[in-house]
Amino acid sequence: MAFVANTDNMNQLVTTLGNASKQIEDRLTALQAYGDRLKSTWTGPAGDAYEAQKANWDRAANTMNELLSHFGVKLNDITDSIVATERRALNRWQNM
């Protein structure tokens, strides 16, 4: 069985994961600003309901960002390991 790793694609995926995390943060910041503007006009339990739901989406967003970050770090570590292994193999063949 052959194993082929495209480290360029792997590095691009790490970048894409970082960009996705940033986009999630940016959209949630915009949503929060919009919700805060609306909340200032609400009376009664509407504001409390908004805060409860906001806490839920904040937790979910934090979990997503943690997973994206963790996956990016692990993928980067794997890519570095593959590159180092290829370099060692190349050096062995060159030194024969």
Coordinates of C-alpha atoms in Angstrom, one line a residue:
M1 CA 0.0 0.0 0.0
A2 CA 1.4 3.4 -1.0
F3 CA 0.9 6.6 1.0
V4 CA 1.1 9.9 -0.8
A5 CA 0.8 13.2 1.0
N6 CA 0.5 16.5 -0.7
T7 CA 2.0 18.8 1.8
D8 CA 1.1 21.9 -0.3
N9 CA -2.6 20.9 0.0
M10 CA -2.2 20.2 3.7
N11 CA -0.6 23.6 4.3
Q12 CA -3.4 25.3 2.3
L13 CA -6.0 23.5 4.4
V14 CA -4.3 24.8 7.6
T15 CA -4.6 28.3 6.1
T16 CA -8.2 27.7 5.1
L17 CA -9.1 26.5 8.7
G18 CA -7.6 29.7 10.1
N19 CA -9.5 31.8 7.7
A20 CA -12.8 29.9 8.5
S21 CA -12.2 30.6 12.2
K22 CA -11.7 34.3 11.5
Q23 CA -14.8 34.5 9.4
I24 CA -16.9 32.9 12.1
E25 CA -15.6 35.4 14.6
D26 CA -16.2 38.3 12.3
R27 CA -19.8 37.2 11.5
L28 CA -20.6 36.6 15.2
T29 CA -19.2 40.1 16.0
A30 CA -21.5 41.6 13.4
L31 CA -24.4 39.5 14.6
Q32 CA -23.8 40.6 18.2
A33 CA -23.6 44.3 17.2
Y34 CA -26.9 43.9 15.4
G35 CA -28.5 42.0 18.3
D36 CA -27.3 44.6 20.8
R37 CA -28.8 47.4 18.7
L38 CA -32.1 45.6 18.6
K39 CA -32.0 44.6 22.2
S40 CA -31.9 48.2 23.3
T41 CA -35.5 48.6 21.9
W42 CA -36.9 45.5 23.6
T43 CA -38.9 45.4 26.8
G44 CA -39.7 42.5 29.1
P45 CA -38.3 39.0 28.7
A46 CA -37.1 39.5 25.1
G47 CA -33.7 40.8 26.2
D48 CA -33.3 37.9 28.6
A49 CA -34.2 35.4 25.9
Y50 CA -31.7 37.0 23.5
E51 CA -28.9 36.8 26.2
A52 CA -29.7 33.1 26.8
Q53 CA -29.5 32.3 23.1
K54 CA -26.4 34.5 22.7
A55 CA -24.7 32.5 25.4
N56 CA -25.6 29.3 23.5
W57 CA -24.2 30.5 20.2
D58 CA -21.1 31.9 21.9
R59 CA -20.4 28.5 23.4
A60 CA -21.0 26.8 20.1
A61 CA -18.7 29.3 18.3
N62 CA -16.0 28.8 20.9
T63 CA -16.2 25.1 20.4
M64 CA -16.0 25.4 16.6
N65 CA -13.0 27.7 16.9
E66 CA -11.3 25.4 19.3
L67 CA -11.8 22.4 17.0
L68 CA -10.7 24.3 13.9
S69 CA -7.6 25.5 15.8
H70 CA -6.8 22.1 17.2
F71 CA -7.3 20.4 13.8
G72 CA -5.1 23.1 12.2
V73 CA -2.3 22.6 14.7
K74 CA -2.4 18.8 14.4
L75 CA -2.5 19.0 10.6
N76 CA 0.5 21.3 10.7
D77 CA 2.4 19.0 13.0
I78 CA 1.6 16.0 10.6
T79 CA 2.8 18.0 7.6
D80 CA 6.0 19.0 9.4
S81 CA 6.6 15.4 10.3
I82 CA 6.1 14.2 6.7
V83 CA 8.5 16.9 5.4
A84 CA 11.1 16.0 8.0
T85 CA 10.8 12.3 7.2
E86 CA 11.1 12.9 3.5
R87 CA 14.2 15.1 4.1
R88 CA 15.8 12.3 6.2
A89 CA 15.1 9.7 3.6
L90 CA 16.5 12.0 0.9
N91 CA 19.7 12.6 3.0
R92 CA 20.1 8.8 3.5
W93 CA 19.9 8.1 -0.3
Q94 CA 22.3 11.0 -1.1
N95 CA 24.8 9.8 1.5
M96 CA 25.1 6.3 0.1

